[in-house]
XYZ file of C-alpha atoms in Angstrom:
736
model
C 63.410 132.382 -58.007
C 66.655 134.000 -59.145
C 67.689 134.644 -55.538
C 66.889 131.076 -54.527
C 68.895 129.695 -57.454
C 71.856 131.909 -56.578
C 71.764 130.714 -52.969
C 71.624 127.103 -54.133
C 74.613 127.625 -56.427
C 76.585 129.388 -53.690
C 75.884 126.583 -51.198
C 76.818 123.952 -53.799
C 80.127 125.684 -54.587
C 81.124 125.823 -50.927
C 80.176 122.184 -50.383
C 82.148 121.160 -53.492
C 85.226 122.921 -52.096
C 84.858 120.976 -48.864
C 84.303 117.613 -50.580
C 87.173 118.044 -53.074
C 89.096 114.766 -52.838
C 92.384 116.366 -53.864
C 92.794 118.621 -50.806
C 93.022 118.265 -47.041
C 90.209 120.343 -45.579
C 89.082 121.648 -42.221
C 85.437 122.688 -42.345
C 83.909 125.076 -39.831
C 80.196 124.410 -40.049
C 77.378 125.776 -37.937
C 74.396 123.629 -37.062
C 72.035 123.120 -39.978
C 74.577 123.923 -42.714
C 74.862 120.400 -44.088
C 77.820 118.913 -42.174
C 76.737 115.299 -42.615
C 76.023 115.861 -46.316
C 79.492 117.328 -46.861
C 81.085 114.402 -45.035
C 79.118 111.910 -47.105
C 79.876 113.794 -50.336
C 83.588 113.725 -49.569
C 83.611 109.934 -49.064
C 81.742 109.535 -52.344
C 84.179 111.867 -54.109
C 87.165 109.944 -52.724
C 85.819 106.608 -53.950
C 84.803 108.132 -57.267
C 88.382 109.386 -57.640
C 89.742 105.854 -57.260
C 90.345 105.467 -53.522
C 89.664 102.016 -52.145
C 86.794 101.954 -49.617
C 88.959 99.981 -47.166
C 91.605 102.757 -47.147
C 89.168 105.429 -45.930
C 88.701 105.877 -42.166
C 85.708 107.884 -40.923
C 85.698 108.708 -37.211
C 82.410 109.881 -35.748
C 81.332 110.993 -32.299
C 78.523 108.507 -31.638
C 77.371 105.116 -32.919
C 74.173 106.785 -34.119
C 76.191 109.217 -36.247
C 78.223 106.338 -37.692
C 75.061 104.421 -38.566
C 73.486 107.525 -40.100
C 76.491 108.144 -42.315
C 76.744 104.485 -43.391
C 73.040 104.452 -44.283
C 73.361 107.631 -46.334
C 76.332 106.241 -48.244
C 74.613 102.944 -49.005
C 71.421 104.728 -50.067
C 73.287 107.033 -52.458
C 75.365 104.239 -53.935
C 72.377 101.954 -54.414
C 70.595 104.752 -56.273
C 73.665 105.375 -58.450
C 73.703 101.719 -59.432
C 70.174 101.825 -60.879
C 69.126 105.332 -61.948
C 69.094 106.523 -65.535
C 72.270 107.898 -67.089
C 70.929 111.437 -67.281
C 70.058 111.613 -63.580
C 73.353 109.986 -62.598
C 75.268 112.535 -64.654
C 73.404 115.346 -62.895
C 74.258 113.929 -59.455
C 77.922 113.462 -60.301
C 78.187 116.977 -61.694
C 76.553 118.374 -58.546
C 79.049 116.398 -56.467
C 82.261 117.242 -58.324
C 81.361 120.435 -60.166
C 82.240 119.019 -63.593
C 80.487 116.890 -66.192
C 81.368 113.178 -65.803
C 82.816 111.138 -68.638
C 81.904 107.532 -69.420
C 84.609 106.140 -67.129
C 83.321 108.199 -64.183
C 79.760 106.998 -64.876
C 80.912 103.384 -64.926
C 82.946 103.767 -61.721
C 79.961 105.352 -59.967
C 77.714 102.403 -60.872
C 80.295 99.897 -59.597
C 80.913 101.620 -56.269
C 77.965 99.957 -54.515
C 79.305 96.496 -55.302
C 82.848 97.518 -54.315
C 81.655 98.710 -50.908
C 79.673 95.524 -50.348
C 82.701 93.416 -51.307
C 85.080 95.279 -48.964
C 86.234 92.872 -46.203
C 84.723 94.073 -42.940
C 82.869 96.880 -44.705
C 83.835 100.539 -44.741
C 85.649 101.911 -41.707
C 82.929 104.209 -40.347
C 83.185 103.992 -36.575
C 83.550 105.901 -33.356
C 86.982 106.810 -32.046
C 86.542 104.280 -29.228
C 85.639 101.488 -31.655
C 88.687 102.288 -33.783
C 90.989 102.282 -30.739
C 89.520 98.973 -29.591
C 90.156 97.380 -32.986
C 93.705 98.774 -32.949
C 94.387 97.252 -29.526
C 92.866 93.942 -30.590
C 95.293 93.900 -33.510
C 98.395 94.879 -31.493
C 97.746 93.806 -27.865
C 101.294 92.704 -27.042
C 102.775 95.861 -28.519
C 100.350 97.875 -26.352
C 101.326 95.905 -23.247
C 97.838 94.542 -22.539
C 96.342 91.060 -22.368
C 95.177 89.824 -25.793
C 91.941 88.575 -24.224
C 91.069 91.912 -22.576
C 87.413 92.696 -21.952
C 85.739 96.076 -22.296
C 84.027 97.384 -19.167
C 80.599 98.934 -19.429
C 79.393 101.783 -17.237
C 78.119 99.427 -14.541
C 81.440 97.554 -14.397
C 83.349 100.835 -14.189
C 81.194 102.061 -11.318
C 81.687 98.801 -9.419
C 85.461 98.865 -9.962
C 85.691 102.465 -8.798
C 83.632 101.595 -5.731
C 85.992 98.747 -4.834
C 89.064 100.931 -5.339
C 87.530 103.721 -3.268
C 86.639 101.363 -0.412
C 90.170 99.943 -0.393
C 91.647 103.438 -0.377
C 89.424 104.475 2.538
C 90.401 101.348 4.452
C 94.079 102.155 4.008
C 93.530 105.730 5.153
C 91.349 104.912 8.154
C 93.271 101.833 9.255
C 96.471 103.765 9.812
C 98.340 101.900 7.102
C 99.210 105.099 5.270
C 99.512 108.280 7.346
C 99.963 110.530 4.308
C 96.806 109.135 2.734
C 94.919 109.599 6.021
C 95.974 113.261 6.214
C 94.922 113.845 2.608
C 91.540 112.248 3.242
C 90.989 114.427 6.296
C 91.881 117.547 4.311
C 89.509 116.729 1.433
C 86.560 115.542 3.512
C 86.774 118.703 5.617
C 86.042 120.761 2.505
C 83.330 118.785 0.693
C 80.056 117.128 1.583
C 79.906 113.380 1.983
C 77.458 113.084 -0.921
C 79.916 114.699 -3.357
C 82.970 112.608 -2.437
C 82.097 109.817 -4.880
C 81.452 112.344 -7.653
C 84.830 113.960 -7.016
C 86.667 110.634 -7.160
C 84.829 109.681 -10.359
C 85.840 112.977 -11.972
C 89.472 112.343 -11.014
C 89.427 108.964 -12.723
C 87.617 110.361 -15.758
C 90.292 113.015 -16.176
C 93.135 110.693 -15.245
C 95.161 111.468 -18.373
C 95.847 114.951 -17.033
C 96.455 113.609 -13.532
C 98.991 111.071 -14.788
C 100.703 113.755 -16.891
C 100.886 116.077 -13.880
C 102.421 113.334 -11.732
C 105.116 112.302 -14.210
C 107.822 113.922 -12.090
C 106.183 112.982 -8.778
C 103.959 114.687 -6.230
C 106.810 116.760 -4.782
C 107.641 118.298 -8.159
C 103.966 118.998 -8.788
C 103.673 120.686 -5.377
C 106.646 122.928 -6.195
C 105.133 123.925 -9.536
C 101.797 124.716 -7.902
C 103.489 126.710 -5.142
C 105.382 128.826 -7.699
C 102.172 129.392 -9.633
C 100.267 130.444 -6.503
C 103.103 132.532 -5.090
C 103.483 130.692 -1.762
C 106.162 128.440 -0.320
C 105.769 124.660 -0.357
C 104.256 123.474 2.929
C 102.635 126.812 3.705
C 99.276 126.372 5.411
C 96.387 128.797 5.568
C 96.667 128.761 9.392
C 100.309 129.807 9.172
C 99.446 132.705 6.872
C 96.773 133.941 9.279
C 99.028 133.529 12.313
C 101.820 135.524 10.661
C 99.418 138.301 9.699
C 98.080 138.470 13.257
C 101.566 138.698 14.728
C 102.511 141.450 12.295
C 99.390 143.389 13.208
C 97.876 146.339 11.379
C 100.040 148.837 9.512
C 98.946 151.651 11.849
C 97.239 150.228 14.911
C 96.897 153.640 16.552
C 94.938 155.038 13.595
C 92.849 151.858 13.484
C 92.038 152.179 17.210
C 91.005 155.794 16.677
C 88.697 154.701 13.834
C 87.178 152.017 16.089
C 86.458 154.615 18.807
C 84.693 156.786 16.213
C 82.558 153.812 15.204
C 81.685 153.015 18.827
C 80.505 156.607 19.275
C 78.186 156.329 16.292
C 74.427 156.042 16.656
C 74.427 153.171 14.174
C 74.231 149.700 15.709
C 76.204 148.306 12.768
C 79.057 150.762 13.363
C 79.091 149.924 17.045
C 79.250 146.160 16.425
C 82.082 146.479 13.912
C 83.960 148.915 16.100
C 83.743 146.500 19.038
C 85.173 143.693 16.880
C 88.131 145.880 15.869
C 88.806 146.890 19.470
C 88.756 143.289 20.651
C 91.105 142.213 17.852
C 93.546 145.004 18.740
C 93.497 144.282 22.454
C 93.469 140.468 22.508
C 96.812 139.906 20.783
C 97.102 136.260 21.849
C 93.617 135.428 20.534
C 93.866 137.209 17.204
C 94.192 134.054 15.089
C 91.084 132.453 16.618
C 89.183 135.722 16.228
C 90.416 136.399 12.691
C 87.293 135.360 10.740
C 85.098 137.809 12.659
C 87.706 140.508 12.142
C 87.850 139.842 8.411
C 84.043 140.034 8.291
C 84.271 143.720 9.176
C 86.143 144.460 5.972
C 84.968 141.754 3.527
C 81.735 140.073 2.466
C 81.197 136.313 2.641
C 82.106 136.116 -1.053
C 85.470 137.759 -0.354
C 84.764 141.183 -1.843
C 85.779 144.323 0.023
C 82.852 146.051 1.687
C 81.948 149.431 0.239
C 80.211 150.409 3.483
C 82.675 149.474 6.218
C 81.253 152.378 8.197
C 78.231 154.613 7.748
C 78.299 157.882 5.844
C 77.760 159.855 9.064
C 80.948 158.511 10.665
C 82.887 158.896 7.411
C 81.837 162.549 7.233
C 82.623 163.331 10.871
C 85.881 161.358 11.026
C 87.464 161.179 7.557
C 90.675 159.778 9.044
C 88.698 156.730 10.172
C 87.745 155.926 6.573
C 91.392 156.150 5.476
C 92.593 153.903 8.331
C 89.959 151.282 7.598
C 90.719 151.256 3.868
C 94.424 150.915 4.587
C 93.760 147.915 6.832
C 91.389 146.444 4.217
C 94.175 146.631 1.630
C 96.561 144.792 3.996
C 93.957 142.157 4.815
C 93.185 141.730 1.117
C 96.751 140.549 0.579
C 96.424 138.250 3.589
C 93.237 136.783 2.163
C 94.896 136.118 -1.180
C 97.843 134.383 0.498
C 95.516 132.411 2.766
C 93.384 131.289 -0.180
C 96.476 130.381 -2.176
C 97.816 128.298 0.720
C 94.433 126.623 1.192
C 94.266 125.869 -2.520
C 97.767 124.395 -2.395
C 96.810 122.231 0.589
C 93.551 121.036 -0.958
C 95.100 120.357 -4.352
C 97.958 118.398 -2.820
C 95.529 116.292 -0.791
C 93.322 115.722 -3.805
C 96.304 114.658 -5.917
C 97.393 112.239 -3.190
C 93.929 110.677 -3.032
C 93.641 110.653 -6.803
C 96.994 108.971 -7.263
C 96.135 106.274 -4.713
C 92.681 105.721 -6.160
C 94.067 105.561 -9.685
C 96.703 102.984 -8.677
C 94.105 100.765 -6.983
C 91.675 101.140 -9.883
C 94.388 100.227 -12.400
C 95.390 97.213 -10.310
C 91.782 96.047 -10.201
C 91.528 96.241 -14.001
C 94.901 94.626 -14.645
C 94.109 91.657 -12.405
C 90.968 91.013 -14.462
C 92.344 91.976 -17.910
C 89.762 94.730 -18.359
C 89.769 98.173 -19.948
C 87.280 101.012 -19.698
C 86.378 103.376 -22.529
C 88.996 105.968 -21.573
C 91.630 103.223 -21.503
C 90.940 102.456 -25.151
C 91.965 105.958 -26.203
C 94.856 106.292 -23.754
C 96.352 102.873 -24.569
C 95.975 103.468 -28.306
C 97.651 106.869 -27.963
C 100.530 105.376 -25.981
C 100.881 102.544 -28.503
C 101.191 104.992 -31.380
C 103.882 106.915 -29.455
C 105.890 104.050 -27.960
C 109.569 104.234 -28.991
C 110.721 101.285 -31.056
C 107.169 99.946 -31.419
C 105.147 102.842 -32.807
C 107.024 103.029 -36.158
C 106.320 99.370 -36.884
C 102.660 99.652 -35.818
C 102.226 102.780 -37.924
C 103.922 101.076 -40.877
C 101.527 98.125 -40.666
C 98.530 100.367 -40.074
C 99.529 103.185 -42.391
C 99.684 100.783 -45.301
C 95.945 100.437 -45.046
C 94.900 104.098 -44.772
C 94.948 106.924 -47.285
C 92.265 109.252 -45.943
C 91.052 110.173 -42.441
C 87.755 111.976 -41.944
C 86.625 113.298 -38.545
C 83.002 114.176 -37.861
C 81.950 116.557 -35.040
C 85.615 117.452 -34.588
C 84.789 120.009 -31.909
C 83.835 117.144 -29.570
C 87.222 115.415 -29.912
C 89.169 115.688 -26.673
C 92.966 116.217 -26.513
C 93.802 112.516 -26.095
C 91.622 111.564 -29.060
C 93.273 114.287 -31.139
C 96.643 112.801 -30.235
C 95.536 109.450 -31.683
C 94.396 111.133 -34.894
C 97.584 113.190 -35.023
C 99.800 110.103 -34.722
C 97.905 108.442 -37.570
C 97.728 111.416 -39.907
C 101.261 112.729 -39.407
C 102.543 109.670 -41.272
C 100.665 110.920 -44.330
C 102.948 113.932 -44.555
C 106.298 112.536 -43.360
C 108.955 110.439 -45.079
C 107.672 108.045 -47.714
C 104.119 108.848 -46.727
C 104.561 112.438 -47.815
C 105.713 111.297 -51.246
C 102.521 109.285 -51.816
C 100.171 111.699 -53.604
C 96.571 112.270 -52.658
C 96.607 111.332 -48.961
C 94.291 113.676 -47.083
C 92.905 114.687 -43.715
C 89.402 116.063 -43.393
C 87.629 117.392 -40.296
C 84.254 119.032 -39.934
C 82.994 120.656 -36.783
C 81.808 123.793 -35.097
C 84.100 125.283 -32.469
C 81.117 127.174 -31.055
C 79.526 123.884 -30.017
C 82.648 122.770 -28.172
C 81.683 124.970 -25.228
C 79.550 122.027 -24.069
C 82.803 120.030 -23.564
C 81.372 116.612 -24.361
C 83.861 113.947 -23.245
C 86.202 116.713 -22.012
C 86.497 118.274 -25.448
C 88.668 121.389 -25.498
C 87.481 124.206 -27.799
C 91.042 125.437 -28.266
C 92.211 121.958 -29.304
C 90.014 122.192 -32.411
C 91.762 125.396 -33.480
C 95.202 124.099 -32.488
C 94.813 120.937 -34.564
C 93.624 122.966 -37.534
C 96.841 124.982 -37.373
C 98.912 121.824 -36.870
C 97.550 120.029 -39.925
C 97.691 123.165 -42.045
C 101.410 123.410 -41.313
C 102.049 119.693 -41.927
C 100.135 119.589 -45.208
C 101.778 122.710 -46.581
C 105.231 121.489 -45.566
C 104.526 118.362 -47.602
C 103.562 120.635 -50.546
C 100.019 119.271 -50.578
C 96.892 121.378 -50.935
C 95.336 122.676 -47.724
C 91.975 124.389 -47.474
C 89.750 125.839 -44.753
C 86.076 126.151 -45.606
C 83.311 127.899 -43.707
C 79.767 126.613 -44.090
C 77.526 129.459 -42.992
C 74.445 128.959 -45.187
C 71.823 127.479 -42.873
C 69.273 125.118 -44.417
C 67.457 124.712 -41.102
C 66.543 128.142 -39.728
C 64.829 131.158 -41.203
C 66.235 134.656 -41.576
C 64.523 135.961 -38.416
C 66.056 133.292 -36.190
C 69.534 133.649 -37.684
C 69.406 137.453 -37.459
C 68.540 137.193 -33.768
C 71.486 134.845 -33.177
C 73.882 137.111 -35.051
C 72.630 140.120 -33.091
C 73.320 138.377 -29.780
C 76.851 137.364 -30.724
C 77.685 140.684 -32.328
C 78.264 141.860 -28.757
C 81.835 141.251 -27.619
C 80.976 139.763 -24.183
C 78.756 137.125 -25.797
C 81.120 136.344 -28.665
C 84.260 136.081 -26.536
C 83.355 132.662 -25.167
C 82.157 131.251 -28.484
C 84.109 132.801 -31.373
C 87.436 131.486 -30.121
C 89.382 132.461 -33.230
C 88.048 136.021 -33.149
C 86.108 135.684 -36.412
C 82.671 137.324 -36.485
C 79.665 134.999 -36.178
C 77.401 135.341 -39.195
C 74.750 133.069 -40.681
C 73.084 133.260 -44.086
C 69.602 131.750 -44.534
C 69.039 129.398 -47.448
C 65.282 129.899 -47.114
C 65.396 133.660 -47.533
C 61.917 135.135 -47.482
C 60.431 132.302 -45.421
C 58.265 133.379 -42.511
C 59.775 133.717 -39.088
C 59.467 135.714 -35.888
C 61.538 135.898 -32.714
C 59.813 137.172 -29.572
C 61.720 137.953 -26.391
C 59.548 137.562 -23.304
C 60.473 139.278 -20.038
C 61.933 136.996 -17.367
C 59.418 135.424 -15.018
C 60.535 136.466 -11.562
C 59.416 135.157 -8.175
C 56.591 137.048 -6.511
C 56.363 137.822 -2.830
C 53.844 135.566 -1.070
C 50.726 137.339 0.216
C 50.920 138.461 3.824
C 48.772 136.499 6.255
C 46.768 138.036 9.030
C 47.883 136.959 12.518
C 46.027 133.891 13.758
C 44.191 133.498 10.463
C 42.488 130.125 10.248
C 43.855 127.871 7.450
C 40.503 127.528 5.733
C 41.177 129.677 2.651
C 43.187 127.981 -0.097
C 45.742 130.211 -1.805
C 47.634 129.149 -4.891
C 51.267 130.241 -5.028
C 52.816 129.615 -8.415
C 56.571 129.390 -8.825
C 58.199 131.008 -11.906
C 58.418 127.704 -13.886
C 54.703 127.082 -13.386
C 53.782 130.644 -14.365
C 55.951 130.476 -17.491
C 54.386 127.144 -18.443
C 50.922 128.622 -18.020
C 51.877 131.629 -20.205
C 53.124 129.331 -22.985
C 50.030 127.148 -22.785
C 47.677 130.125 -22.933
C 49.594 131.578 -25.887
C 49.231 128.308 -27.813
C 45.573 128.095 -26.871
C 45.126 131.620 -28.212
C 46.776 130.709 -31.521
C 44.511 127.709 -31.941
C 41.349 129.616 -31.020
C 42.118 132.567 -33.308
C 42.896 130.388 -36.327
C 46.540 131.490 -36.592
C 47.700 130.510 -40.073
C 50.924 128.973 -41.316
C 51.867 130.863 -44.500
C 54.287 128.137 -45.581
C 51.472 125.542 -45.493
C 48.563 127.890 -46.238
C 46.419 126.368 -43.482
C 45.505 127.055 -39.866
C 47.984 126.145 -37.167
C 47.477 122.840 -35.359
C 48.941 121.637 -32.075
C 51.197 119.216 -33.931
C 52.961 122.111 -35.670
C 54.429 123.384 -32.379
C 57.681 122.101 -30.886
C 58.788 123.346 -27.463
C 62.550 123.211 -26.897
C 63.885 123.314 -23.345
C 67.440 123.610 -22.052
C 67.126 120.428 -20.027
C 64.492 117.865 -19.150
C 63.691 119.074 -15.664
C 60.643 119.936 -13.568
C 59.647 122.650 -16.048
C 58.690 119.988 -18.612
C 56.234 118.477 -16.149
C 54.734 121.901 -15.452
C 54.438 122.623 -19.175
C 52.690 119.334 -19.981
C 50.281 119.921 -17.109
C 49.524 123.482 -18.247
C 48.930 122.388 -21.851
C 46.507 119.697 -20.709
C 44.667 122.184 -18.524
C 44.276 124.452 -21.558
C 43.015 121.487 -23.643
C 46.014 121.686 -26.002
C 46.916 118.295 -27.464
C 50.417 117.408 -26.300
C 52.581 114.361 -26.909
C 54.412 114.781 -23.608
C 58.137 114.659 -22.939
C 60.275 113.067 -25.646
C 62.329 111.189 -23.073
C 61.687 110.181 -19.496
C 63.150 108.273 -16.580
C 60.909 105.264 -16.047
C 61.437 105.254 -12.307
C 60.250 108.883 -12.103
C 56.815 108.050 -13.529
C 53.890 107.656 -11.137
C 52.652 104.440 -12.749
C 56.047 102.786 -12.349
C 56.392 104.101 -8.803
C 52.992 102.592 -7.957
C 54.120 99.191 -9.244
C 57.423 99.419 -7.372
C 55.565 100.316 -4.178
C 53.373 97.253 -4.689
C 56.477 95.091 -5.118
C 58.033 96.538 -1.967
C 54.887 95.755 0.026
C 54.815 92.187 -1.268
C 58.426 91.772 -0.134
C 57.815 93.385 3.267
C 54.130 93.514 4.348
C 55.190 95.063 7.685
C 56.108 98.342 5.925
C 53.043 100.427 6.831
C 54.065 103.524 4.846
C 54.527 101.549 1.618
C 51.179 99.800 2.156
C 49.489 103.160 2.670
C 51.015 104.301 -0.629
C 49.642 101.228 -2.398
C 46.183 101.646 -0.851
C 46.056 105.303 -1.905
C 47.267 104.487 -5.447
C 45.094 103.652 -8.434
C 45.371 99.869 -8.025
C 43.530 99.830 -4.672
C 41.844 103.213 -4.980
C 41.175 104.245 -1.363
C 40.545 107.945 -0.862
C 41.911 110.097 1.954
C 38.938 109.585 4.283
C 38.930 105.810 3.837
C 42.669 105.538 4.450
C 42.408 107.751 7.533
C 39.526 105.706 8.938
C 41.523 102.516 8.418
C 44.894 103.713 9.734
C 44.019 106.171 12.513
C 43.829 104.717 15.992
C 44.957 101.229 15.018
C 46.958 99.271 17.580
C 49.060 97.102 15.282
C 50.367 96.924 11.740
C 48.309 98.262 8.859
C 48.113 94.996 6.890
C 46.493 92.920 9.714
C 44.180 95.869 10.346
C 43.057 95.864 6.707
C 42.351 92.125 6.738
C 40.485 92.314 10.037
C 38.241 95.162 8.834
C 37.765 94.041 5.244
C 34.015 93.688 5.762
C 33.492 97.306 6.808
C 33.710 98.775 3.314
C 33.784 97.423 -0.270
C 37.051 99.274 -0.917
C 38.668 97.545 2.081
C 37.403 94.193 0.856
C 38.726 94.665 -2.694
C 42.147 95.800 -1.454
C 42.474 92.948 1.045
C 41.446 90.368 -1.552
C 43.849 91.732 -4.202
C 46.860 92.087 -1.912
C 46.221 88.816 -0.106
C 46.031 86.939 -3.388
C 49.296 88.475 -4.585
C 51.054 87.740 -1.290
C 50.074 84.088 -1.631
C 51.642 83.849 -5.086
C 54.577 86.286 -5.021
C 57.106 83.622 -3.967
C 56.226 81.484 -6.981
C 56.035 84.121 -9.755
C 58.805 85.927 -11.673
C 58.448 89.748 -11.607
C 57.302 89.950 -15.222
C 54.399 87.540 -14.688
C 53.471 89.292 -11.440
C 53.230 92.743 -13.013
C 51.530 91.332 -16.122
C 48.808 89.821 -13.942
C 48.366 93.013 -11.929
C 48.075 95.171 -15.057
C 46.078 92.683 -17.135
C 43.885 90.135 -15.424
C 43.407 92.229 -12.289
C 42.613 95.419 -14.211
C 45.560 97.522 -13.066
C 46.137 99.056 -16.496
C 42.514 100.204 -16.733
C 42.641 101.661 -13.221
C 45.893 103.521 -13.913
C 44.574 104.969 -17.156
C 41.489 106.154 -15.316
C 43.575 107.849 -12.616
C 46.670 109.072 -14.484
C 45.458 109.509 -18.075
C 46.504 107.968 -21.378
C 50.008 109.438 -21.354
């Protein structure tokens, strides 16, 4: 009990330091250390210290996070308004670290009413919502239409599609030769299916593209050329041609090495030696033959071969090894120059396409007075930086803000940080710096920024921490960095395993960006916990088949995901059968006590649910699913497609085989095989041959007669309800 009390006091002290209303604080908090509680406590402490609710701005990452924080604040304040004095005093002391006086008690009880009376409520919103409200307030200053509309994801996709089609028309129609050349360069390097994804990524990251093009494409090309070490306009073909004209450093030694390889008993040596001889002799064809020649010295991935020739030839002709390695070194430099030139070409073409697409996309939005979500941040950033306008906007806006709090700061991208920076810098400059008690607070975990949500930059989190530390100290205000490393979520075994992984430099280098060691302290010290590391499940070689073996024996080949799912299911089944106990609950384990976490919702989840059901382990199924991926929905969509086009034999066969019609393989084969016309007339003509044919023909015929007069909802409701489709699907697919 003493240890638990000490841990509670230590955690409370750290959280009080973070929520201290008199200091600007950057909090580095791992998952499960109470980030949301600290954020909520700080807002409460600010209001308790006299700050007006309307002058506090809380920026969160998602709408769900904003709603969660608002609910927590309202719940705490409503409790403060009604609980007994003794309990309120305890809560206030836990929040501030000191015993409250009568005035503090009275202020705490009035806070709930003050928040409710605040016009528009407290400013707890996402960064996009804040930027939208800012642009609504200053549209003319931002250079946008006051009646602008916000585009949703569907609108953005449609606008990008229109801009892309217009760009392709310009390129293909000969209206822009430079654009046509860029399109040819890009499409030669990527698959058709990825072109749309590439263009979407360009638009999504357009802030960097616009910044790169400030001085024009020519200036950007020069900068890239200097960075890559090649001249502007250099092509990969030109690099190869120059290298072929120059030839090998010592062609005589290389020819001698090739003759030694041709004399070898190894077929590989002979083939490579022949390629070298041909390259040396056919001087005019060297450029066309270059890829085969490079393949002698380098792998497909571009690495130098360790076994250019066999050990026997290397031992008998050591000069051959030296000549080949010398040529490999020369060709390595050629490869680097060729790749640099190709990268310069591809990047230039991509920038040309991106610039054209961006211009057309912007024109489409401007003509319709629309903005997408990225525009909100970019336009707000530009507004807060516009010469002659930004000071007045900041003066009007700054008069209404005293405190800025940022949740999940590691997920804030550079443009969003620039908005926050423009707002908060006024706190510590000029007259703003002389107003006491204005603070900036951010809480986040740089380790989580590796996921790069919304293009978040892990280094930006650390850079902004240094920036605000310098600004606050220059203004002679109190600055504080706080680390929350006491985990309330995980047990000691789990945290020790995590710390052991990241104690290794290769693992920590990509996560601990500031070089600090990664350590976690468990709040629930002594609680049960165990970490097991299972060996990787590797593919197994399929069993060899005898020649001309008849396909009458069924063999089950299980892929690694299926085998891992089966291992997990059998382990859980073993726990349940053996009466495995939960010490924390002092009872046997049940299926509902187990949570399976996966990296992503992919095919493995399906395999796991199937394996658990086969082992008779109760399972709730996946926590989230795509409706159109579910068999029941696919059956209904197939039915709808048949009703729209009865001539589609494959779709009709799918419907007949599904649970709604219920034909088995033999019945479907007997109906479809050998027919002379479409499947639907065949089914109607032979409805009397079998009860299953009759039921299917009656059901589908009745629906075809009514489909033109029924909305989709009523159609599916009738199929699932009155016609028994729900019962049939449950019988075939199960309750899930």
